[in-house]
Coordinates of C-alpha atoms in Angstrom, one line a residue:
X1346 CA 153.5 115.7 127.2
X1347 CA 157.1 116.1 125.8
X1348 CA 157.9 117.2 122.3
X1349 CA 158.5 113.6 121.3
X1350 CA 155.0 112.5 122.3
X1351 CA 152.2 112.7 119.9
X1352 CA 148.5 112.4 120.9
X1353 CA 147.0 109.2 119.6
X1354 CA 143.4 108.8 118.5
X1355 CA 141.8 105.5 119.4
X1356 CA 139.5 106.0 116.4
X1357 CA 142.4 106.0 114.0
X1358 CA 143.1 102.3 114.5
X1359 CA 139.4 101.5 114.3
X1360 CA 139.0 103.0 110.8
X1361 CA 138.2 100.3 108.4
X1362 CA 140.5 99.8 105.3
X1363 CA 138.8 100.9 102.1
X1364 CA 140.3 97.8 100.4
X1365 CA 141.4 94.3 101.7
X1366 CA 143.8 92.5 99.3
X1367 CA 144.3 88.8 100.0
X1368 CA 147.5 88.1 98.0
X1369 CA 148.5 85.0 99.9
X1370 CA 150.2 82.5 97.6
X1371 CA 151.6 85.1 95.1
X1372 CA 155.3 85.5 94.7
X1373 CA 157.4 88.6 94.0
X1374 CA 156.8 90.8 92.2
X1375 CA 153.0 90.1 92.0
X1376 CA 152.0 91.4 95.5
X1377 CA 153.4 94.8 94.7
X1378 CA 152.1 94.9 91.2
X1379 CA 148.5 93.9 92.3
X1380 CA 148.7 96.4 95.2
X1381 CA 149.8 99.3 93.0
X1382 CA 147.1 98.5 90.4
X1383 CA 144.3 98.3 93.0
X1384 CA 145.4 101.4 94.9
X1385 CA 145.4 103.5 91.7
X1386 CA 141.6 103.8 91.8
X1387 CA 141.5 104.9 95.5
X1388 CA 141.6 108.5 96.7
X1389 CA 144.4 110.0 98.9
X1390 CA 144.2 108.9 102.5
X1391 CA 142.4 105.6 101.7
X1392 CA 143.7 102.7 103.8
X1393 CA 144.5 99.3 102.3
X1394 CA 145.1 96.0 104.1
X1395 CA 147.4 93.7 102.2
X1396 CA 148.0 90.1 103.3
X1397 CA 150.8 88.0 101.7
X1398 CA 152.8 84.9 102.3
X1399 CA 155.7 86.0 100.1
X1400 CA 158.8 86.3 102.3
X1401 CA 160.2 89.1 100.1
X1402 CA 157.1 91.2 100.8
X1403 CA 158.7 92.5 104.0
X1404 CA 161.2 94.2 101.7
X1405 CA 159.1 94.9 98.7
X1406 CA 156.0 96.4 100.3
X1407 CA 157.8 99.0 102.4
X1408 CA 159.9 99.9 99.3
X1409 CA 156.8 100.3 97.2
X1410 CA 155.2 102.6 99.8
X1411 CA 158.4 104.7 100.0
X1412 CA 158.7 105.0 96.2
X1413 CA 155.1 105.8 95.5
X1414 CA 154.6 108.2 98.4
X1415 CA 152.3 106.0 100.6
X1416 CA 152.6 105.5 104.3
X1417 CA 153.1 102.1 105.8
X1418 CA 151.1 102.4 109.0
X1419 CA 151.6 98.9 110.3
X1420 CA 153.5 95.7 109.3
X1421 CA 152.6 92.6 111.2
X1422 CA 153.9 89.0 111.1
X1423 CA 151.0 86.5 110.9
X1424 CA 150.8 82.7 111.1
X1425 CA 151.0 82.4 107.4
X1426 CA 153.0 85.5 106.4
X1427 CA 152.6 89.2 106.9
X1428 CA 150.0 91.9 106.8
X1429 CA 150.6 95.5 105.8
X1430 CA 148.3 98.4 106.5
X1431 CA 149.0 101.2 103.9
X1432 CA 147.6 104.7 103.7
X1433 CA 147.6 106.1 100.2
X1434 CA 149.6 109.2 99.6
X1435 CA 148.5 112.3 97.7
X1436 CA 150.3 111.4 94.5

């Protein structure tokens, strides 16, 4: 293993999100506002799956994660929009 390789854990991807937010149909800025509000009650390290049809979410959700100290673990294009897997930061 080189210094650039990191071991992966198959269990990490199987870990269920603590919260699933179906925000399809909402437009900017509502997906971020609702995600921020719901994540406030979760503990650090909790995973949240967000689904949205808002085309601006591909900009807004990563920016929200960066600004609030969360980690965007996965961003996926779907048939109807995008899904985002977020791990809550310690702040």
